[in-house]
Short mmCIF file of C-alpha atoms and ligand atoms in Angstrom, two decimals:
data_model
loop_
_atom_site.label_atom_id
_atom_site.label_comp_id
_atom_site.label_asym_id
_atom_site.label_seq_id
_atom_site.Cartn_x
_atom_site.Cartn_y
_atom_site.Cartn_z
CA MET S 1 122.45 78.50 118.76
CA GLU S 2 121.38 81.28 115.00
CA ARG S 3 119.65 84.13 116.01
CA THR S 4 116.83 86.02 114.03
CA LEU S 5 114.69 88.83 113.80
CA ALA S 6 110.85 88.79 113.20
CA ILE S 7 108.59 92.74 113.45
CA LEU S 8 105.06 91.19 113.73
CA LYS S 9 104.06 94.35 111.53
CA PRO S 10 101.73 97.10 111.69
CA ASP S 11 99.15 95.36 110.41
CA CYS S 12 99.04 92.50 112.80
CA VAL S 13 99.71 94.89 115.98
CA GLY S 14 96.60 96.84 114.91
CA ALA S 15 94.30 93.75 114.81
CA LYS S 16 95.49 92.26 117.69
CA LYS S 17 96.90 89.11 116.30
CA SER S 18 100.47 89.81 118.37
CA GLY S 19 99.45 86.70 120.92
CA LYS S 20 98.36 84.27 118.15
CA VAL S 21 101.12 84.73 116.36
CA LEU S 22 104.06 84.79 118.98
CA ASP S 23 102.33 81.41 120.21
CA ARG S 24 102.74 80.20 116.67
CA ILE S 25 106.70 81.27 116.63
CA GLU S 26 106.81 79.38 120.00
CA ALA S 27 104.88 76.69 119.12
CA ALA S 28 107.67 76.78 116.22
CA GLY S 29 110.54 75.73 118.61
CA PHE S 30 111.85 79.24 118.72
CA ARG S 31 112.20 81.21 122.39
CA VAL S 32 112.61 85.00 122.30
CA VAL S 33 115.61 86.93 123.46
CA GLY S 34 114.42 90.31 122.82
CA LEU S 35 111.31 92.16 121.94
CA ARG S 36 110.13 95.35 122.14
CA MET S 37 107.27 97.26 121.11
CA VAL S 38 108.31 99.90 118.74
CA ARG S 39 106.73 102.94 115.58
CA LEU S 40 108.92 103.30 113.36
CA ASN S 41 108.48 106.43 111.25
CA ALA S 42 108.38 107.18 107.74
CA GLN S 43 112.92 107.55 108.13
CA THR S 44 113.51 104.18 110.33
CA ALA S 45 110.77 102.31 108.06
CA GLY S 46 112.70 103.65 105.22
CA THR S 47 115.44 102.74 106.46
CA PHE S 48 114.74 99.20 107.16
CA TYR S 49 113.68 98.06 104.13
CA GLU S 50 115.98 100.50 101.94
CA VAL S 51 116.99 97.33 99.38
CA HIS S 52 114.01 97.85 98.31
CA LYS S 53 113.84 102.01 97.84
CA GLU S 54 114.26 101.21 93.53
CA ARG S 55 111.22 99.42 94.13
CA PRO S 56 107.60 100.29 93.17
CA PHE S 57 105.45 99.34 95.94
CA TYR S 58 108.46 100.79 98.44
CA GLN S 59 106.41 104.21 99.39
CA ASP S 60 103.62 102.40 100.39
CA LEU S 61 105.27 99.60 102.28
CA VAL S 62 107.28 102.70 104.66
CA GLU S 63 103.61 104.17 105.35
CA PHE S 64 102.49 100.22 105.76
CA MET S 65 105.10 100.30 108.37
CA SER S 66 105.44 103.52 110.35
CA GLY S 67 101.36 103.52 110.33
CA ASP S 68 100.89 101.37 113.25
CA ARG S 69 103.34 99.48 116.52
CA CYS S 70 105.48 96.70 115.40
CA ILE S 71 106.75 94.72 117.48
CA ALA S 72 110.72 93.28 117.04
CA VAL S 73 111.32 90.16 117.93
CA ALA S 74 114.79 88.67 117.90
CA LEU S 75 114.66 84.85 117.77
CA GLU S 76 116.99 82.04 118.28
CA LYS S 77 116.55 78.47 117.15
CA ASP S 78 119.13 76.21 115.15
CA ASN S 79 119.03 77.45 111.92
CA ALA S 80 115.97 79.94 113.02
CA VAL S 81 117.34 82.20 109.69
CA ALA S 82 116.05 79.31 107.19
CA ASP S 83 113.79 77.96 109.54
CA PHE S 84 112.02 81.46 110.86
CA ARG S 85 111.57 81.77 106.48
CA LYS S 86 110.01 78.56 106.47
CA LEU S 87 107.48 78.88 109.46
CA ILE S 88 105.79 82.30 107.77
CA GLY S 89 105.55 81.26 103.79
CA ALA S 90 106.21 83.04 100.63
CA THR S 91 105.76 86.58 100.75
CA ASP S 92 102.05 86.93 99.13
CA PRO S 93 99.55 85.06 101.31
CA ALA S 94 98.89 83.66 97.91
CA GLU S 95 101.20 81.70 97.29
CA ALA S 96 102.35 80.83 100.70
CA ALA S 97 102.44 77.24 101.95
CA ASP S 98 99.04 75.43 103.70
CA GLY S 99 100.16 75.62 107.62
CA THR S 100 102.41 79.17 107.64
CA ILE S 101 101.61 81.95 109.62
CA ARG S 102 101.08 84.11 106.32
CA LYS S 103 98.68 81.92 104.53
CA GLU S 104 96.23 82.16 107.76
CA PHE S 105 97.18 85.74 108.95
CA ALA S 106 98.02 87.77 106.12
CA THR S 107 95.55 89.98 104.08
CA SER S 108 97.40 91.27 100.64
CA LYS S 109 101.81 90.66 99.56
CA GLN S 110 101.90 93.74 101.27
CA ASN S 111 99.64 93.47 104.96
CA ASN S 112 101.72 90.74 105.53
CA ILE S 113 101.89 90.37 109.13
CA VAL S 114 105.49 89.65 109.83
CA HIS S 115 109.28 90.34 108.84
CA GLY S 116 112.52 87.93 108.57
CA SER S 117 115.59 88.31 108.27
CA ASP S 118 116.23 86.70 104.88
CA SER S 119 119.90 86.10 105.88
CA VAL S 120 122.26 85.02 108.77
CA GLU S 121 124.31 88.08 107.89
CA ASN S 122 121.36 90.42 107.35
CA ALA S 123 120.04 88.97 110.87
CA LYS S 124 122.53 90.61 112.65
CA ILE S 125 122.00 93.71 111.21
CA GLU S 126 118.20 93.76 111.70
CA ILE S 127 118.80 92.40 115.41
CA SER S 128 121.49 95.68 116.06
CA PHE S 129 118.71 97.57 114.40
CA PHE S 130 116.78 96.89 117.83
CA PHE S 131 117.85 95.68 119.90
CA SER S 132 121.33 97.26 121.88
CA SER S 133 123.01 93.15 123.08
CA ARG S 134 122.08 94.54 126.50
CA ASP S 135 118.61 94.48 125.57
CA LEU S 136 119.29 90.64 124.42
CA VAL S 137 118.90 87.87 127.12
CA GLU S 138 121.47 85.11 127.06
CA THR S 139 120.63 81.78 127.12
CA ALA S 140 121.44 78.60 128.64
P1 ATP G 1 110.04 90.84 104.24
O1 ATP G 1 111.48 91.75 104.01
O2 ATP G 1 109.15 91.98 105.15
O3 ATP G 1 110.48 89.36 105.44
P2 ATP G 1 110.25 89.57 101.87
O4 ATP G 1 111.62 89.07 102.36
O5 ATP G 1 109.09 87.78 101.66
O6 ATP G 1 109.71 90.35 103.74
P3 ATP G 1 110.28 91.42 100.10
O7 ATP G 1 110.57 90.90 98.42
O8 ATP G 1 111.74 91.27 101.69
O9 ATP G 1 109.93 90.14 100.96
O10 ATP G 1 109.13 92.80 101.20
C1 ATP G 1 109.28 93.36 101.63
C2 ATP G 1 108.04 93.60 101.78
O11 ATP G 1 107.87 94.50 101.01
C3 ATP G 1 107.16 92.71 102.15
O12 ATP G 1 107.51 91.35 103.52
C4 ATP G 1 105.90 93.54 101.76
O13 ATP G 1 105.26 93.86 102.95
C5 ATP G 1 106.20 94.46 101.30
N1 ATP G 1 106.35 93.88 98.73
C6 ATP G 1 107.04 93.50 98.36
N2 ATP G 1 106.85 93.04 97.35
C7 ATP G 1 105.53 93.35 97.74
C8 ATP G 1 104.56 93.88 95.97
N3 ATP G 1 104.80 93.71 95.56
N4 ATP G 1 103.48 94.84 96.04
C9 ATP G 1 103.25 94.99 97.87
N5 ATP G 1 104.15 95.00 99.08
C10 ATP G 1 104.91 94.26 98.44
MG1 MG G 2 112.44 90.34 103.26
#
């Protein structure tokens, strides 16, 4: 079993789409092993997306991610990282494939509803950003 980190972003939580998006995630075979409502601030959002700190969209991204609550979700499934990226679709909803979560729910390249880890290694780092091992349920 592999784990990945999802974040339901402020556009998702703020528009009350969290239930619908979680429903899609569970229907695709992911098991929730950790779930937490969080409010990021400029510092924590900046650290989470530090890899993008030289990119022109970084400041706006940090403001967006700290502008309302997020829901951090640790997910488990065979091939979770790649399968979750496939489920959410391309960063820009205009380029996301039909049937993907971003295609259905996202409104712009920035406001794209959900984050997904991009590698198994980053998934481990990102899950530990939001959860201690005690917060994660061991599954059978
Ligand atoms: P995420 O890391 O959130 O899962 P991603 O891996 O598809 O998304 P990244 O390239 O890591 O995309 O970008 C991180 C986030 O920064 C995007 O999800 C989006 O919210 C924002 N972003 C990326 N590129 C742009 C851009 N060109 N303009 C505005 N926002 C952007
Ligand atoms: Mg990314």
